[in-house]
Coordinates of N, CA and C in Angstrom, one line a residue:
X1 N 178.1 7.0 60.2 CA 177.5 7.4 61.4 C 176.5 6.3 61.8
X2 N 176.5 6.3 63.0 CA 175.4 5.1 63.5 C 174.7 5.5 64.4
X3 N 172.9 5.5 64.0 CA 172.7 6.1 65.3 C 171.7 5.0 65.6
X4 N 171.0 5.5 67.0 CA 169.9 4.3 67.5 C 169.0 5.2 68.0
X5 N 167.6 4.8 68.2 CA 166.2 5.4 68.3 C 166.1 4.7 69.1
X6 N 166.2 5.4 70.7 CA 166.0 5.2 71.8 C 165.0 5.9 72.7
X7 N 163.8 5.3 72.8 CA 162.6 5.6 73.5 C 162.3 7.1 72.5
X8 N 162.1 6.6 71.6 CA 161.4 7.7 70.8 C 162.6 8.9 70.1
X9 N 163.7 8.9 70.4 CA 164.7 9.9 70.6 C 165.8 9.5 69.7
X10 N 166.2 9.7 68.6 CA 167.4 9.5 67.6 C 168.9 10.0 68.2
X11 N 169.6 9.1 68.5 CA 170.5 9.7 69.2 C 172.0 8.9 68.0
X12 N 172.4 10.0 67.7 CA 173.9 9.3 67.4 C 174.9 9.4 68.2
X13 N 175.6 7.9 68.2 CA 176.4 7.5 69.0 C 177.7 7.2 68.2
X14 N 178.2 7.2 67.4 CA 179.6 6.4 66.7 C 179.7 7.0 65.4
X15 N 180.7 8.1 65.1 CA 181.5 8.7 64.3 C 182.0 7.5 63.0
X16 N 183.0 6.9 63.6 CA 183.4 6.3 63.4 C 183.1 4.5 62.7
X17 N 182.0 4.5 63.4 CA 181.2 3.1 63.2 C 182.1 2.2 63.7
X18 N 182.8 2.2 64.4 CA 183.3 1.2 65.7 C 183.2 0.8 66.8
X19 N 182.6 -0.2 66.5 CA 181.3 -0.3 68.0 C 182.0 -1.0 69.2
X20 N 183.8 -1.1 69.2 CA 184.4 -1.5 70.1 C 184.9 -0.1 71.2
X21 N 184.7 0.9 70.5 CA 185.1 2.3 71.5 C 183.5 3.1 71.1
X22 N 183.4 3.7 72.2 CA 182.5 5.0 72.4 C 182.9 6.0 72.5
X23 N 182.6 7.2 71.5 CA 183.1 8.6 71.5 C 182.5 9.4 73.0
X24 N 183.4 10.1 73.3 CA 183.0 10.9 74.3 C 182.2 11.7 73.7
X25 N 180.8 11.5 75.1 CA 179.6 12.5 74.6 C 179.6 13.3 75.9
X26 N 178.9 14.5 75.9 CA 178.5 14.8 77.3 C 177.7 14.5 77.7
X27 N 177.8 14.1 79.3 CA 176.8 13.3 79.6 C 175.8 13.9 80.1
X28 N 175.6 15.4 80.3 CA 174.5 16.5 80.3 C 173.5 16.6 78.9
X29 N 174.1 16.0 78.0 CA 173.5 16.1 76.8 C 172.4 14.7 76.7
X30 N 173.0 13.7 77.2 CA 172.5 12.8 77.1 C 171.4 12.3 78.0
X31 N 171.8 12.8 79.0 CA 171.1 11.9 80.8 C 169.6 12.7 81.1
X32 N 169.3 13.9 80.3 CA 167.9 14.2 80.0 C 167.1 13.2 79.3
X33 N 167.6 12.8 78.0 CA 166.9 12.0 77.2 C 166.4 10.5 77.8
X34 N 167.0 10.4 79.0 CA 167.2 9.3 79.6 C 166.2 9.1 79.8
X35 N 165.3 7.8 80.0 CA 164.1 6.6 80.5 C 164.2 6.4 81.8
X36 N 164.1 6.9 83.2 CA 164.5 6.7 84.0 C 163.2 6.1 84.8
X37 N 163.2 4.2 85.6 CA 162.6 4.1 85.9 C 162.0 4.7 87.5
X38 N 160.3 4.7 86.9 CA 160.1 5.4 88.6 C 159.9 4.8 89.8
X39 N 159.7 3.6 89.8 CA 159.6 2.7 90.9 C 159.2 1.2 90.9
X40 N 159.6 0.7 92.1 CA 160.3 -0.9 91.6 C 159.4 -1.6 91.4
X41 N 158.3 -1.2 90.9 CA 157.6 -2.0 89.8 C 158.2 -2.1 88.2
X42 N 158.6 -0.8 87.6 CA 159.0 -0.6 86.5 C 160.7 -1.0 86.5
X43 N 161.1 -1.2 87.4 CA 162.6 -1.8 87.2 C 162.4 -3.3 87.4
X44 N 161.7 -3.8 88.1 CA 161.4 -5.3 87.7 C 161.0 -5.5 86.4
X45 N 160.1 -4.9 85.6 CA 159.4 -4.8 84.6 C 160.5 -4.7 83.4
X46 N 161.7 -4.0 83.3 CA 162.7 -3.5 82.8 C 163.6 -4.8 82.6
X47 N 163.7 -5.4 83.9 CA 164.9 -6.2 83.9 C 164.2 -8.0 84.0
X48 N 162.7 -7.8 84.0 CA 162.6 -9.5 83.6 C 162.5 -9.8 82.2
X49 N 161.7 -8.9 81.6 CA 161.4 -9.4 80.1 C 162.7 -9.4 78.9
X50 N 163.0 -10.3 78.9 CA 164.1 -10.6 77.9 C 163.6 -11.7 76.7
X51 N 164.5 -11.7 75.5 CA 163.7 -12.0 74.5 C 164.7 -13.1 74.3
X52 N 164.4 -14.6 73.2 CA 165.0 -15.3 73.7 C 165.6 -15.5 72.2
X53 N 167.0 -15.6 72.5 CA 167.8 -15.6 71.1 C 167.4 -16.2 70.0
X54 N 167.2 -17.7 70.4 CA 166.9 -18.7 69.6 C 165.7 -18.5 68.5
X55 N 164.7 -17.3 68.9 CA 163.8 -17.2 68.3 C 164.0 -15.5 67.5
X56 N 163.2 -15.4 66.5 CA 163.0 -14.0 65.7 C 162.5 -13.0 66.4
X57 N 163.0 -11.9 66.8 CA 161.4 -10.8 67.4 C 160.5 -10.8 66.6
X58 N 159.8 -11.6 65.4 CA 158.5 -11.5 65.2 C 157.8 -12.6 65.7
X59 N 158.3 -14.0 65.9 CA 158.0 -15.0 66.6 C 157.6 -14.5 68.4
X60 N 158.2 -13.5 68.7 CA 157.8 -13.1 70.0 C 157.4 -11.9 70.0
X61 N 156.6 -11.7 69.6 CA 155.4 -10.8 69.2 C 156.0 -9.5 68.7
X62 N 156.7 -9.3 68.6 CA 157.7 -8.1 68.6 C 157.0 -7.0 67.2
X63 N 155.8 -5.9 67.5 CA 155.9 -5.2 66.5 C 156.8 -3.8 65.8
X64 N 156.5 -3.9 65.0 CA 157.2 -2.7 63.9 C 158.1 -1.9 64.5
X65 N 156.8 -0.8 65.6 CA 157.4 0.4 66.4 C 157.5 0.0 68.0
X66 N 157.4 -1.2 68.0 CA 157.8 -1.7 69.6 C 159.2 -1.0 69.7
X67 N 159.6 -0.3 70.9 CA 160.3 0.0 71.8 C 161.2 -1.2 72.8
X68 N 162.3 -1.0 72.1 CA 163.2 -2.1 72.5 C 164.8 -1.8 72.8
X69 N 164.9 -2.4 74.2 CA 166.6 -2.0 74.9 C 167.1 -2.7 74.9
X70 N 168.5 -2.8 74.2 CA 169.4 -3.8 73.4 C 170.1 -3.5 75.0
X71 N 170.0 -5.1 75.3 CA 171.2 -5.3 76.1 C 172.2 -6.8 76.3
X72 N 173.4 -6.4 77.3 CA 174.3 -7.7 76.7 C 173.7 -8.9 78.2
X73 N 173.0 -9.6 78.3 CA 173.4 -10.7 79.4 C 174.5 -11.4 79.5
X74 N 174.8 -10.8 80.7 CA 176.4 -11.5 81.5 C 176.0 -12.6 81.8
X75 N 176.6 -13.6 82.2 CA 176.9 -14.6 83.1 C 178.4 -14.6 83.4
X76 N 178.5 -15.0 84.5 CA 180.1 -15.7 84.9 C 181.1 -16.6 84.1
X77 N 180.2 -17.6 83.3 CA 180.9 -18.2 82.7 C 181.4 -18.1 81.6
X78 N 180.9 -17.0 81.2 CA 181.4 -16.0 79.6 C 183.0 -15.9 79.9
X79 N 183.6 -16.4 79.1 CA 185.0 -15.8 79.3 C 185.9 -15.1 77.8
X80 N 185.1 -13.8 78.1 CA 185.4 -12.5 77.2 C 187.0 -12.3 77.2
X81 N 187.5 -12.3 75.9 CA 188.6 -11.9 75.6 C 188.9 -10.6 75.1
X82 N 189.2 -9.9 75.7 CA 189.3 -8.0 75.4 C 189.7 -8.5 73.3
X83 N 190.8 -9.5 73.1 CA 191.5 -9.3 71.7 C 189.8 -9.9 70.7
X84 N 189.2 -10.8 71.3 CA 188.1 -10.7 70.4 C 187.0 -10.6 70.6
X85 N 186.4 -10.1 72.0 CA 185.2 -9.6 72.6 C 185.1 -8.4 72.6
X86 N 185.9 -7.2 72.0 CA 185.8 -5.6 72.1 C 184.6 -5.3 72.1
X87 N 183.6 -5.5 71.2 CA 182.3 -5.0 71.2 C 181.6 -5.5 72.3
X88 N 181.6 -6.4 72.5 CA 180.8 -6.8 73.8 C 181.5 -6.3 75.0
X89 N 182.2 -6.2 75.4 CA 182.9 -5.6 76.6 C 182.9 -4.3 76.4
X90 N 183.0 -3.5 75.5 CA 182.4 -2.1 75.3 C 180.8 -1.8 75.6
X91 N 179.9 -2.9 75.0 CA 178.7 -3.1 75.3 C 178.4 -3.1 77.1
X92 N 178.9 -4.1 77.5 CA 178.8 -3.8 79.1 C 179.4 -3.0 79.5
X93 N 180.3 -2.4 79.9 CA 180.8 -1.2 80.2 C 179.8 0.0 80.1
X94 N 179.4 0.1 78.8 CA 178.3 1.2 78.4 C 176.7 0.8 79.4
X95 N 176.7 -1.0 79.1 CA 175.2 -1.0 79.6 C 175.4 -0.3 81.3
X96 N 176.6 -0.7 81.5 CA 177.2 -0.1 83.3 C 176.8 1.2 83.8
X97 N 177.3 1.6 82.6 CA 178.1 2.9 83.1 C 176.2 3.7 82.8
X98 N 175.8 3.6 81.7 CA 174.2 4.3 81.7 C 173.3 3.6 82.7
X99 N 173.4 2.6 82.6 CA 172.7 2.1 83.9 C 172.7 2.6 85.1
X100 N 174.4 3.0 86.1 CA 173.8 3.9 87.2 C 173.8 5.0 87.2
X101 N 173.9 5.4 85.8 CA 173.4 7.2 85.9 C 172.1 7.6 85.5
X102 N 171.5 6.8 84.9 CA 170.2 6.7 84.8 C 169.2 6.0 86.0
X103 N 170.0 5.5 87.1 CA 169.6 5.0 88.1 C 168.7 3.7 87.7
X104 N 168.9 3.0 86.8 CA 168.5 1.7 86.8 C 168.3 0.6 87.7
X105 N 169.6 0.1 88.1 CA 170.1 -0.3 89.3 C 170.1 0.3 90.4
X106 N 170.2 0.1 91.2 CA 170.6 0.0 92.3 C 172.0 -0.3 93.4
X107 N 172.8 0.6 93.9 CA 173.9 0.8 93.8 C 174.2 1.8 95.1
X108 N 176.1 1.5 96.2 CA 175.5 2.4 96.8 C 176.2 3.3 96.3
X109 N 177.3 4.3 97.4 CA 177.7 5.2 96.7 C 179.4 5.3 96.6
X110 N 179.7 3.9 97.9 CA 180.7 3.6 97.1 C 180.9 2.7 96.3
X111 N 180.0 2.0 95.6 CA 180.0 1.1 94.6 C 180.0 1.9 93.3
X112 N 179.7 3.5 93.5 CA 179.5 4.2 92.1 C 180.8 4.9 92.4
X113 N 181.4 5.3 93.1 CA 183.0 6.1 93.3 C 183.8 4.7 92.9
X114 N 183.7 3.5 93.2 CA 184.8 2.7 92.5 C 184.8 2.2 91.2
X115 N 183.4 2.5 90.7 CA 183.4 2.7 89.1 C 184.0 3.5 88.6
X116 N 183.7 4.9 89.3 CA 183.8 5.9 88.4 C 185.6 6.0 88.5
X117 N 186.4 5.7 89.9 CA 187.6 5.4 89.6 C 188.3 4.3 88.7
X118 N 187.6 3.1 88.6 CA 187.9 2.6 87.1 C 187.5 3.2 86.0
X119 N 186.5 4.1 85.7 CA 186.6 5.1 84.3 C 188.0 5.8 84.6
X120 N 187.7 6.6 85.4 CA 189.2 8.0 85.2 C 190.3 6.9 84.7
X121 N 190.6 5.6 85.7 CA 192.1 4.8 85.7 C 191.9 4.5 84.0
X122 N 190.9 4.2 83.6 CA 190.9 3.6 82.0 C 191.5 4.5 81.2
X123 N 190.4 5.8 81.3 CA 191.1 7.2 80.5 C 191.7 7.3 80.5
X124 N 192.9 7.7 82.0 CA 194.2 7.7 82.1 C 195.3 6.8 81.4
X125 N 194.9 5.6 81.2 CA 195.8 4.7 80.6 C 195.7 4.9 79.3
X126 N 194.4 5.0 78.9 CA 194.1 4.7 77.1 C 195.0 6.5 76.4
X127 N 195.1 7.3 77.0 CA 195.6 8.4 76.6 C 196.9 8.2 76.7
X128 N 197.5 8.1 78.0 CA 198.9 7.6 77.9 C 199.5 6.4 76.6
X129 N 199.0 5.7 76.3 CA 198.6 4.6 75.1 C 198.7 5.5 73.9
X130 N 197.8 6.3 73.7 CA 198.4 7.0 72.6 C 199.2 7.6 71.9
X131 N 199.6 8.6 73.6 CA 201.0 9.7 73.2 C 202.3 8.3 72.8
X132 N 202.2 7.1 72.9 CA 203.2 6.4 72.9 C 202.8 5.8 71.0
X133 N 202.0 5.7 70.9 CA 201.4 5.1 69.4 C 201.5 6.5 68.5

């Protein structure tokens, strides 16, 4: 089991410990627990301070019980291969998909219906995929 201590809150996420798929959770269960920022001071605040790989989080002041949000930085030029990028492309997906239901971003509302029709089309397929396996 794997879990992560998020803003104070122990949440298990992965059965399985395969951090290339996410178990379906409900997302009523979850989207309470959520950190949601309240105004665009705190979503600037959220999305400048990044920590820089090269160095240790104790080199960047980083203490014990500091509060810290694992996320993946995209660029364009990343060119992710689903056959050996699964975790990371599961990683964004996930940072996506809690990001505008937690209203992080900013987004309109058909930019959130053609997400959410690439979830269903995924589902749809990855099921079909199985009755065949």
């Amino acid at each position: 089991i794997v879990s992560f201590v998020i803003f104070g809150r122990s949440l298990v996420t992965n059965v399985d410990g395969n951090l290339a798929r996410t178990p379906i959770t409900p997302i009523k269960n979850i989207l309470s627990q959520l950190s949601k920022p309240m105004n665009i001071i705190e979503k600037s605040k959220l999305n400048s301070l990044w920590y820089d790989s090269s160095k240790s989080l104790m080199e960047q002041n980083t203490n014990e019980n500091d509060l810290i949000l694992l996320r993946f930085k995209y660029f364009t030029f990343y060119d992710l291969n689903p056959k050996f990028d699964a975790i990371r492309l599961n990683q964004l997906y996930e940072q996506a998909k809690w990001s505008i239901l937690s209203e992080d971003i900013d987004c309109t509302e058909e930019e959130m219906m053609t997400f959410a029709a690439l979830q269903v089309n995924i589902n749809v397929y990855m099921e079909k995929l199985r009755e065949y396996l």
